[in-house]
XYZ file of C-alpha atoms in Angstrom:
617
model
C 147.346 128.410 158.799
C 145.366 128.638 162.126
C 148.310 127.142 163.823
C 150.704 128.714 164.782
C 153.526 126.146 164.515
C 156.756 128.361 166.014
C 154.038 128.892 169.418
C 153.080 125.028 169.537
C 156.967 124.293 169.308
C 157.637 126.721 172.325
C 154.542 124.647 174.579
C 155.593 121.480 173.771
C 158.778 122.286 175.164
C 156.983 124.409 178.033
C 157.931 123.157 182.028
C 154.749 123.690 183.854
C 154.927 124.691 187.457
C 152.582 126.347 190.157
C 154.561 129.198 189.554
C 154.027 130.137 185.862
C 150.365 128.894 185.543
C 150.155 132.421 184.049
C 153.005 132.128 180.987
C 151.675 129.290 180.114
C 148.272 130.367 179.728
C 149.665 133.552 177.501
C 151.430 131.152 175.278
C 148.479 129.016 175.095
C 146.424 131.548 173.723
C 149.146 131.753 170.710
C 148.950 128.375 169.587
C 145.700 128.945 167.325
C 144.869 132.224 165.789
C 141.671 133.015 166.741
C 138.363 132.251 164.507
C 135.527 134.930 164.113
C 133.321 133.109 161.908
C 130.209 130.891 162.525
C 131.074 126.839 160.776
C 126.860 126.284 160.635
C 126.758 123.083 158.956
C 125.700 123.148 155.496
C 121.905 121.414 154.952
C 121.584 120.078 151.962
C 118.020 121.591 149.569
C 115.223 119.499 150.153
C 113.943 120.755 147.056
C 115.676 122.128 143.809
C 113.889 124.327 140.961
C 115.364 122.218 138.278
C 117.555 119.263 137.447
C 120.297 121.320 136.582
C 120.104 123.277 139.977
C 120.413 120.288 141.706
C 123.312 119.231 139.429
C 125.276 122.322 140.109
C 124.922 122.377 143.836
C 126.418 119.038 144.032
C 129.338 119.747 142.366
C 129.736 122.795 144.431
C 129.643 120.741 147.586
C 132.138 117.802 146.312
C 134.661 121.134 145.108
C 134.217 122.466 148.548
C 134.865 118.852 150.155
C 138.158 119.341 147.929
C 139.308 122.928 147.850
C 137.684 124.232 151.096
C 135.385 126.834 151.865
C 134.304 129.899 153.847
C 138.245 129.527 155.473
C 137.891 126.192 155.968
C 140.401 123.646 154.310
C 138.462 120.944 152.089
C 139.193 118.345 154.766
C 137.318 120.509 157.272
C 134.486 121.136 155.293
C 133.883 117.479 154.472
C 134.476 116.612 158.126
C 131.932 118.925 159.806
C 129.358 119.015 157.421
C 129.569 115.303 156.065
C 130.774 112.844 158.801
C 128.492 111.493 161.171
C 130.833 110.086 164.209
C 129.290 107.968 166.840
C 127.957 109.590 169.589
C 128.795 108.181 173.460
C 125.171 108.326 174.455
C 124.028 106.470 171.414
C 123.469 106.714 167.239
C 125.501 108.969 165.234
C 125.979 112.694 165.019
C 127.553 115.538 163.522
C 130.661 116.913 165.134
C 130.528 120.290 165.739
C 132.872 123.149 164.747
C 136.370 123.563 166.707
C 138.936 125.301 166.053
C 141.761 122.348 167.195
C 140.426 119.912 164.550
C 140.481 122.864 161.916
C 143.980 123.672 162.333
C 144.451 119.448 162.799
C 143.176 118.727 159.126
C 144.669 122.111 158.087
C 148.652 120.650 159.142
C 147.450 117.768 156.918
C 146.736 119.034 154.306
C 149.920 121.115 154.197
C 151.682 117.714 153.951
C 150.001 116.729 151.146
C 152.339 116.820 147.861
C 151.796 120.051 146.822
C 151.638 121.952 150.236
C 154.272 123.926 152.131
C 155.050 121.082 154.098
C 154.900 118.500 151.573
C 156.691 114.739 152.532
C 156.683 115.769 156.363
C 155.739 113.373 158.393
C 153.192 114.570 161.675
C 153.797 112.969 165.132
C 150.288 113.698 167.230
C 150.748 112.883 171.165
C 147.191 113.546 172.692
C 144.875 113.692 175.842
C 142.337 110.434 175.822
C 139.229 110.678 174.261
C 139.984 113.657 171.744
C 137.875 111.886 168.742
C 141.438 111.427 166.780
C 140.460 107.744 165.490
C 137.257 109.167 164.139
C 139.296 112.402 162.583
C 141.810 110.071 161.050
C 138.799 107.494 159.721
C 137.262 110.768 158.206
C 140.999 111.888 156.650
C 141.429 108.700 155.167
C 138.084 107.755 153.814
C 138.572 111.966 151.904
C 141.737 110.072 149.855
C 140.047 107.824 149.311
C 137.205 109.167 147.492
C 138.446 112.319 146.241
C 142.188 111.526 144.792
C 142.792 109.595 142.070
C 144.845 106.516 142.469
C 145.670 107.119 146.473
C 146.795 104.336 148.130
C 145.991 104.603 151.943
C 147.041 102.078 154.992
C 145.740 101.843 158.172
C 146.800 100.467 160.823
C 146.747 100.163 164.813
C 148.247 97.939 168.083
C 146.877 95.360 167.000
C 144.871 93.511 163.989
C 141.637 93.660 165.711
C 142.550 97.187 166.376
C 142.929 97.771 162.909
C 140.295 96.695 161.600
C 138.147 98.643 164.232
C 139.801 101.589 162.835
C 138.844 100.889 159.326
C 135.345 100.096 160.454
C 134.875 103.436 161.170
C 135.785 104.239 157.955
C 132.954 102.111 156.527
C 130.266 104.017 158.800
C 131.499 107.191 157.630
C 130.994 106.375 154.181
C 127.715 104.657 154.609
C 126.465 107.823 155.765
C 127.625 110.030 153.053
C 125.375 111.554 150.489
C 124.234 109.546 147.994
C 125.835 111.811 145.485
C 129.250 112.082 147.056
C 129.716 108.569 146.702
C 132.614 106.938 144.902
C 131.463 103.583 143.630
C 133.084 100.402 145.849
C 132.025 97.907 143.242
C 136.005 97.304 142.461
C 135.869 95.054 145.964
C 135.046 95.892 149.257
C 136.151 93.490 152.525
C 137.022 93.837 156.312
C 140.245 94.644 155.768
C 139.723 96.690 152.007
C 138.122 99.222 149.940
C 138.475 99.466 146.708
C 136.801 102.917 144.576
C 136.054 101.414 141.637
C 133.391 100.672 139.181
C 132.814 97.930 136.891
C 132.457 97.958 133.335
C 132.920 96.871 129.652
C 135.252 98.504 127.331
C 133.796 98.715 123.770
C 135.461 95.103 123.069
C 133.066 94.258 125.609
C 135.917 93.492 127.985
C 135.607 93.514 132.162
C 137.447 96.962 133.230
C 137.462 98.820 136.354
C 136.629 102.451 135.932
C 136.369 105.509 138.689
C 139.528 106.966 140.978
C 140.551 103.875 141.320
C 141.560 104.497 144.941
C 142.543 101.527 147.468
C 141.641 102.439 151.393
C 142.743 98.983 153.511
C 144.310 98.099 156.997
C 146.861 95.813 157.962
C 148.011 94.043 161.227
C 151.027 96.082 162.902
C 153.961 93.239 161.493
C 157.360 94.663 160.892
C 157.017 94.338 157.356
C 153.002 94.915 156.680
C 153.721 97.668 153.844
C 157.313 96.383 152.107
C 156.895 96.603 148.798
C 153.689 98.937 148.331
C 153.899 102.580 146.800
C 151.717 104.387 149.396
C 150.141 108.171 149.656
C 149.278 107.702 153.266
C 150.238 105.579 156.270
C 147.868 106.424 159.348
C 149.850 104.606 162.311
C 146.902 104.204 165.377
C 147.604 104.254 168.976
C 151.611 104.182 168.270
C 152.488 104.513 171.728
C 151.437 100.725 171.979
C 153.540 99.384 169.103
C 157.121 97.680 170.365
C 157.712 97.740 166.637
C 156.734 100.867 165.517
C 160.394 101.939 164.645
C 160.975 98.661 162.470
C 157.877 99.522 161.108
C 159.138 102.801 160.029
C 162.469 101.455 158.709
C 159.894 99.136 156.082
C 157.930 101.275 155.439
C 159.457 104.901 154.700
C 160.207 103.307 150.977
C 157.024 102.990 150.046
C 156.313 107.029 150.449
C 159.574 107.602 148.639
C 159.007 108.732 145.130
C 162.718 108.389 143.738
C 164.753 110.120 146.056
C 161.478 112.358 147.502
C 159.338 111.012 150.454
C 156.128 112.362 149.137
C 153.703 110.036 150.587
C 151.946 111.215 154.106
C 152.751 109.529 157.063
C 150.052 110.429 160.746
C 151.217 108.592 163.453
C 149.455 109.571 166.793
C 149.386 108.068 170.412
C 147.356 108.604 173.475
C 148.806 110.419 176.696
C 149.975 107.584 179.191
C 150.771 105.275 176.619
C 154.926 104.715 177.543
C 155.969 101.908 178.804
C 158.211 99.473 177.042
C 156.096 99.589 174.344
C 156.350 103.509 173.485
C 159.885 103.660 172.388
C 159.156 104.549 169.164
C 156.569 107.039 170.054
C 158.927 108.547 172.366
C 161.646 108.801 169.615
C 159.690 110.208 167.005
C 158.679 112.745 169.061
C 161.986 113.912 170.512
C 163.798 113.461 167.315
C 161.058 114.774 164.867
C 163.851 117.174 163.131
C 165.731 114.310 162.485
C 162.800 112.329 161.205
C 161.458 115.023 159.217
C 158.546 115.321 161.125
C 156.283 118.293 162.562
C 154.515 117.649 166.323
C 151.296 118.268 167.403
C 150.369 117.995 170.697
C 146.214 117.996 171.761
C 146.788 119.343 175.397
C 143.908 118.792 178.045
C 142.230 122.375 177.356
C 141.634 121.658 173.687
C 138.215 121.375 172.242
C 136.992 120.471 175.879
C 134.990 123.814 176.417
C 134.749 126.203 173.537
C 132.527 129.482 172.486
C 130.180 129.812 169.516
C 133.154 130.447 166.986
C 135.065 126.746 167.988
C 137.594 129.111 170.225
C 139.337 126.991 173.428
C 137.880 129.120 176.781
C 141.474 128.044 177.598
C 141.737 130.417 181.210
C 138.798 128.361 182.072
C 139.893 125.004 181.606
C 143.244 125.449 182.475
C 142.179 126.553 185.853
C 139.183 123.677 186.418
C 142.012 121.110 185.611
C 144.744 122.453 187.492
C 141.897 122.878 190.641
C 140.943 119.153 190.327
C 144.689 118.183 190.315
C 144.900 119.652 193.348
C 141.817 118.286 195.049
C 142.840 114.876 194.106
C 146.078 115.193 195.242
C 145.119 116.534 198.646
C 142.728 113.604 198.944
C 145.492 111.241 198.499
C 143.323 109.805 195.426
C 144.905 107.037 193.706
C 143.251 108.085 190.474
C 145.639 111.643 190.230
C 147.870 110.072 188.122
C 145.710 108.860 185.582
C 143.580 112.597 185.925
C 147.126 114.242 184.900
C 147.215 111.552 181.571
C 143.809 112.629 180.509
C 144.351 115.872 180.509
C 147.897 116.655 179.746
C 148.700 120.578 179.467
C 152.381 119.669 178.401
C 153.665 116.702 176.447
C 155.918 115.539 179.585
C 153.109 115.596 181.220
C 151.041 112.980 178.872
C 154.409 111.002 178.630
C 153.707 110.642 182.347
C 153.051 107.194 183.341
C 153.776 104.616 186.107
C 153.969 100.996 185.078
C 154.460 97.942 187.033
C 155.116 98.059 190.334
C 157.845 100.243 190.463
C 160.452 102.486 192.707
C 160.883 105.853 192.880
C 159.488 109.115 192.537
C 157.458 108.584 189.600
C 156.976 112.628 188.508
C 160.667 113.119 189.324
C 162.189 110.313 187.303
C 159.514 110.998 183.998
C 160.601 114.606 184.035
C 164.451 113.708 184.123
C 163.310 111.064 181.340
C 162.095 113.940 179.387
C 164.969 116.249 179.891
C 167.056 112.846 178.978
C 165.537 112.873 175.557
C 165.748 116.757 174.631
C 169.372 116.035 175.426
C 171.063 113.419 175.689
C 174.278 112.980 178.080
C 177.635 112.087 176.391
C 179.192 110.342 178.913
C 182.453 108.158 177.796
C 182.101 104.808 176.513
C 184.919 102.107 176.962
C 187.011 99.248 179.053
C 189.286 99.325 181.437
C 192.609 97.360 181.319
C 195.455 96.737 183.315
C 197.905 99.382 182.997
C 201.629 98.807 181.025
C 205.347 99.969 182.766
C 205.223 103.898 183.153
C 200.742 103.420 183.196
C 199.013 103.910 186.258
C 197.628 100.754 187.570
C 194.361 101.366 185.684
C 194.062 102.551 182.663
C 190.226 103.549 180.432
C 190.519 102.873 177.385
C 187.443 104.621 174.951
C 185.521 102.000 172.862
C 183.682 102.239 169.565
C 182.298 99.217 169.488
C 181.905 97.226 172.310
C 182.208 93.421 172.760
C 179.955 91.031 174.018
C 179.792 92.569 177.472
C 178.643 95.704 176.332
C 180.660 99.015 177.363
C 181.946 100.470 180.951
C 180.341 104.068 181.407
C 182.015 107.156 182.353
C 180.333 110.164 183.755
C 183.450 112.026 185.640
C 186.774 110.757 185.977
C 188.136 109.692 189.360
C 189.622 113.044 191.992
C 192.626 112.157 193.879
C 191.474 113.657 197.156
C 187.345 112.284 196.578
C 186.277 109.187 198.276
C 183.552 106.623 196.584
C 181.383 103.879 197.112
C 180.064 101.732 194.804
C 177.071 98.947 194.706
C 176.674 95.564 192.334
C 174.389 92.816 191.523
C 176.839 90.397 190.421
C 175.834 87.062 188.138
C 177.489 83.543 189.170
C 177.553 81.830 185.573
C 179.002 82.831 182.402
C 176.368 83.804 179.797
C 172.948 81.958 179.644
C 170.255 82.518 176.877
C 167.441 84.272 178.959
C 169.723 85.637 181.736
C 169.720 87.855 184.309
C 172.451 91.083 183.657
C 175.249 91.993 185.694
C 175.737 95.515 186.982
C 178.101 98.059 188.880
C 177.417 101.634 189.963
C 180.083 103.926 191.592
C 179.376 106.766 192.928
C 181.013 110.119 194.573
C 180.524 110.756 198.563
C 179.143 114.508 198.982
C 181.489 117.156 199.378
C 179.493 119.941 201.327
C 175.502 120.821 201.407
C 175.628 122.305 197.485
C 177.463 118.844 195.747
C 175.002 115.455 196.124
C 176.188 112.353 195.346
C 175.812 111.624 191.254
C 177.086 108.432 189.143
C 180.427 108.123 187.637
C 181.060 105.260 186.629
C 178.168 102.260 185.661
C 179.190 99.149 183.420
C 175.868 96.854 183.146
C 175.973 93.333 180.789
C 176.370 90.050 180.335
C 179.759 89.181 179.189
C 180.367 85.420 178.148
C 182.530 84.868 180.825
C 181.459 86.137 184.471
C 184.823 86.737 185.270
C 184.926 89.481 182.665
C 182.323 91.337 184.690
C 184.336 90.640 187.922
C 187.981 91.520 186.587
C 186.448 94.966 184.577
C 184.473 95.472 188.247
C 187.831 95.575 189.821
C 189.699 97.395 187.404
C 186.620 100.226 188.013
C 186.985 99.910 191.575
C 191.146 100.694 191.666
C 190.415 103.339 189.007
C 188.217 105.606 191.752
C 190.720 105.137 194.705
C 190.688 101.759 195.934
C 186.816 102.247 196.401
C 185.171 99.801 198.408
C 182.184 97.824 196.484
C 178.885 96.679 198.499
C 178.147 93.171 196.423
C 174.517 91.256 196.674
C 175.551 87.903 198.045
C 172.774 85.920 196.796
C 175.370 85.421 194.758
C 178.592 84.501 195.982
C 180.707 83.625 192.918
C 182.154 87.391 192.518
C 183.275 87.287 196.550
C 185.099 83.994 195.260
C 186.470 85.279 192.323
C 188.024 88.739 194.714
C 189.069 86.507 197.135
C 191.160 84.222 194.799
C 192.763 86.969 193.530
C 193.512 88.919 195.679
C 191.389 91.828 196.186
C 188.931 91.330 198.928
C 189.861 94.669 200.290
C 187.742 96.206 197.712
C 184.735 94.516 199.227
C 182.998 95.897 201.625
C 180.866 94.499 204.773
C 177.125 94.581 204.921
C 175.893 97.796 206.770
C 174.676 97.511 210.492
C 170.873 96.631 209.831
C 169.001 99.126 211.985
C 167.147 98.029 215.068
C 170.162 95.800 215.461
C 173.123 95.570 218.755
C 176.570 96.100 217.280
C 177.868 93.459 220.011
C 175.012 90.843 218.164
C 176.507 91.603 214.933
C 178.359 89.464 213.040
C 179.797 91.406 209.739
C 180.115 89.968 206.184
C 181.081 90.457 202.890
C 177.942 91.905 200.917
C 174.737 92.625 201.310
C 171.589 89.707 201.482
C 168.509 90.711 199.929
C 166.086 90.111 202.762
C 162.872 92.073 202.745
C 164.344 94.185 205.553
C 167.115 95.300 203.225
C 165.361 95.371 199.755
C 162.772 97.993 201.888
C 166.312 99.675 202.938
C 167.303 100.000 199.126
C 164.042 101.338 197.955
C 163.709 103.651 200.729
C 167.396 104.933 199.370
C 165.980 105.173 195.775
C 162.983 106.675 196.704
C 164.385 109.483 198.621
C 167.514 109.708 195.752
C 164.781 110.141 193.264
C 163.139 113.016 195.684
C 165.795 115.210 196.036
C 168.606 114.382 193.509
C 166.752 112.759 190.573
C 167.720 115.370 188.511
C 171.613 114.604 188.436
C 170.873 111.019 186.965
C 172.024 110.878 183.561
C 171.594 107.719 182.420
C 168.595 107.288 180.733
C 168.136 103.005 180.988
C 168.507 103.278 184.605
C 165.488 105.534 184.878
C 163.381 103.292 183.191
C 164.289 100.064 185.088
C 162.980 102.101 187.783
C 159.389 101.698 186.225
C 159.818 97.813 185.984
C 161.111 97.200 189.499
C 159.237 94.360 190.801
C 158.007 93.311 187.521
C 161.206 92.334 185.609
C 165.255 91.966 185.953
C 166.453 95.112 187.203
C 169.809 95.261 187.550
C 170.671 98.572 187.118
C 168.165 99.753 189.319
C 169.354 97.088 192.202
C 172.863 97.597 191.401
C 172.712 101.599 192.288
C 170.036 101.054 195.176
C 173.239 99.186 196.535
C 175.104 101.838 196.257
C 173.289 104.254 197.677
C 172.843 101.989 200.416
C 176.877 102.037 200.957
C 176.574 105.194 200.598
C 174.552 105.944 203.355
C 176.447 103.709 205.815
C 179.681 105.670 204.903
C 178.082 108.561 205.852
C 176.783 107.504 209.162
C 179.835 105.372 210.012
C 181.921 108.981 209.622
C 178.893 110.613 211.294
C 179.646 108.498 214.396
C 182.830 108.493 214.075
C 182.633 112.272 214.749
C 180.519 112.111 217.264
C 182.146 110.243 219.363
C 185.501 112.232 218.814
C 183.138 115.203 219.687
C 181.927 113.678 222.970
C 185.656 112.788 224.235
C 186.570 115.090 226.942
C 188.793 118.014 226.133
C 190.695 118.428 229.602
C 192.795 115.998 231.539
C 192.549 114.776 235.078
C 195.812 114.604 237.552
C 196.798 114.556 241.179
C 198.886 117.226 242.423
C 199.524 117.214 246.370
C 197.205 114.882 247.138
C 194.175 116.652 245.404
C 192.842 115.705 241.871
C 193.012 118.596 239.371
C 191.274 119.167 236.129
C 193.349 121.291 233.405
C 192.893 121.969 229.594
C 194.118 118.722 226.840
C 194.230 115.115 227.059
């Protein structure tokens, strides 16, 4: 194969910095082995000597549409010498030789049920505007017209979507040599395309004859396929399917022959495409071992600059893009983002994407997102409950399957000599249809320069009863040393529920606002959102997310990040509290110590008549 797979594995795990521009341009030049030949497309006689020459040629060209030719794989050959795709400035042309789509229809085909990779699935993340819908329209239509009985679905984000997919399907084959032509007469419709012929047996009976082939798309429901015995499923833009995942659950029956997934399965999504939506995107692609699936990524560089022979000037482009980056960024243009998305020279990088109006640092957070999904944390999962005679007071309990308010979270245990602080957004009401969660971070206070603060503890749901929330919230709070929690008083009903039983000494008083006299301030238990102090918790997140983003380990917190502003985000206001206590722990003891530090060291006394300054208090 011209990929190499083991070199495409080692980039799409590659961390691209400033500082190894230079590795990653080495192993960039290992992903496809290099192509010496000229791909001139193939013109077809104008004139033949006889009947018979014509004949033969034809055949030759449909067995070289199906077997390949010249090193090309049959899928190749059909695609650059008999697809016309549309062209931006107008009409339809030819595409022209590269060597990313050969080794693209090459991984295909070695999926197919009698290749090397036969019943893999392939998972395609890739830079906007590579041309995939056209290459998949042009893989599909091949099935269809040169296998015998294939049964093909299409489908994309939406049903209009889908059906511009298969359109292109349509103008591919409308284009197509007359003689390469499999017969639609068996029924041809938006949404179908069936390769049939009509005809009379010698009863004089209505039968379809031809490959009998069935090329069709479907809108992106849950079920679409149940029940269907597929050869292909070509899943569109799948970085904008919520579903896609239920989809697959449906759907992976009908490539099954008996115990055997045989039946191909192409699901590809553009770069940028991962919001809420991309889940299952995301999944497939981290997971592909587990799926069965092989990854292809179509990085920036690909096919966008190339020599005679279809080769990637990859140096070249590499460089221009990186240059531009840099120009945009030092221009403060608001477009750098979406520069990085079309031309992605890693996958993190074309998982990068900021939605809504958001918090944090957006590169930071999508890289820890990333590193998230390689691998996972294994924090603890469980409840805490009041401890029995011969218990400590607390005791955490692990969980397998947690109840209706979902499970506490541990990521250390609590240190004797440590001190904590700890942030909520409480609810008032037990449980609603439609609302809001409740949420608690705790978190340890730094111990030296080298040790930031990370999460330990985080318990975020909605329990039936709010005072489950409060009573497991104070349970957590005893657990780490009697730490004191900084509670949004929007809503007051957790300050009532502390008070009534007795632990208001775990609450803590709102921080001095700055800009404000200590002798005009009037403490209180929590923390109001006002704008001043919902800037004061971003600003916390935002410079968390700068320096320390890395030591976040929870992976739902990161993404509420993206949706602050937009939606309920609980987590995300629960451990900007926090951080917020945080902070005004750290200057309280910072002023603490400076004004021990400003004291004065010596005393002052009278001795025979005269005042005298000597050494202590």
């Amino acid at each position: 194969m011209i990929l190499n797979i083991e070199a495409a594995e080692r980039l799409n795990n590659f961390k691209l910095t400033e500082d190894n521009v230079e590795d990653y341009i080495v192993l960039a030049n290992a992903v496809f082995k290099e192509n010496r030949k000229l791909h001139k497309p193939t013109e077809v006689p104008k004139k033949f000597d006889s009947p018979l020459d014509a004949k033969m040629w034809r055949r030759e060209e449909i067995r070289r549409c199906i077997q390949g030719h010249n090193g090309l794989c049959g899928k190749m050959y059909f695609y650059i010498n008999y697809v016309y795709i549309k062209n931006i400035s107008g009409g339809f042309i030819k595409p022209e030789y590269r060597v990313c789509d050969h080794a693209w229809f090459e991984l295909i085909e070695s999926t197919r049920p009698k290749g090397k990779n036969k019943g893999k699935g392939i998972i395609c993340v890739k830079r906007r505007r590579a041309g995939f819908s056209w290459k998949a329209a042009a893989d599909a239509l091949h099935d269809a017209m040169f296998t015998k009985g294939a049964e093909i679905g299409m489908d994309s984000k939406s049903e209009m979507d889908s059906q511009h997919l298969f359109k292109k399907c349509k103008q591919i084959y409308d284009r197509v040599p007359e003689f390469m032509r499999v017969p639609v007469d068996g029924g041809q419709t938006k949404e179908s395309m069936y390769f049939a012929r009509k005809s009379k047996d010698e009863h004089g009976n209505n039968i379809l004859k031809g490959n009998l082939s069935e090329l069709f798309c479907l809108a992106p429901t849950d079920s679409a396929y149940e029940g269907r015995m597929m050869t292909k499923w070509v899943s569109d833009e799948g970085g904008k399917k919520p579903n896609l995942l239920t989809m697959w659950g449906y759907t992976e029956d009908c490539l099954m022959q008996e115990s055997e997934r045989l039946g191909q399965f192409i699901c590809f999504g553009t770069s940028g495409d991962v919001d809420s939506s991309a889940k299952g995107l995301k999944e497939f692609w981290y997971k592909n071992d587990a799926y069965e699936f092989i990854r292809f990524f179509m990085a920036g560089w690909m096919g966008t600059s190339v020599d005679k022979h279809g080769n990637d000037n990859i140096r070249k482009e590499v460089e221009r893009i990186l240059k531009k980056r840099r120009r945009k960024l030092e221009m403060g243009a608001s477009d750098y983002w979406d520069y990085i998305q079309k031309y992605p020279l890693t996958p993190a990088e074309a998982f990068l994407a900021k939605e809504g109006t958001g918090v944090g640092h957006v590169r930071n957070i999508k890289e820890q997102m990333d590193e998230l999904l390689r691998n996972p944390s294994k924090p603890r999962k469980g409840r805490f409950r009041w401890g029995g005679s011969g218990e400590p007071k607390v005791v955490f309990e692990p969980v397998e399957v947690p109840d209706d308010g979902g499970y506490v979270t541990l990521y250390q245990n609590p240190i004797p000599e440590f001190e904590y602080a700890s942030g909520s957004d409480p609810i008032d009401h037990d449980y609603v249809q439609g609302g809001s969660d409740a949420s608690i971070y705790i978190m340890n206070r730094p111990k030296g320069l080298n040790n930031p603060p990370v999460i330990c503890m985080s318990y975020t749901g909605r329990p039936n009863r709010a005072d489950t929330f409060y009573e497991q919230s104070a349970m957590a709070l005893i657990y780490y040393n009697d730490t004191k929690c900084l509670i949004e008083r929007n809503r007051n009903g957790m300050i009532k529920w502390f008070e009534m039983n007795g632990y208001l000494h775990l609450l803590k008083n709102e921080p001095i606002p700055k800009g404000t006299l200590k002798r005009n301030f009037i403490p209180k238990l929590g923390v109001m959102k006002t704008t001043a102090n919902g800037m004061e918790l971003e600003r916390c997140i935002n410079d968390y997310t700068t320096e320390y983003c890395s030591h976040i380990q929870e992976i739902e917190l990161l993404e509420e990040f993206f949706k602050y502003g937009d939606e309920n985000t609980d987590r995300a206001i629960a451990f900007g509290w926090t951080l917020y206590s945080l902070e005004d722990d750290l200057i309280m003891k910072r002023d603490s110590t400076s004004r021990k530090n400003l004291s004065p060291k010596f005393g002052i006394k009278r001795i025979n008549g005269k005042v005298v300054r000597y050494n202590g208090k």
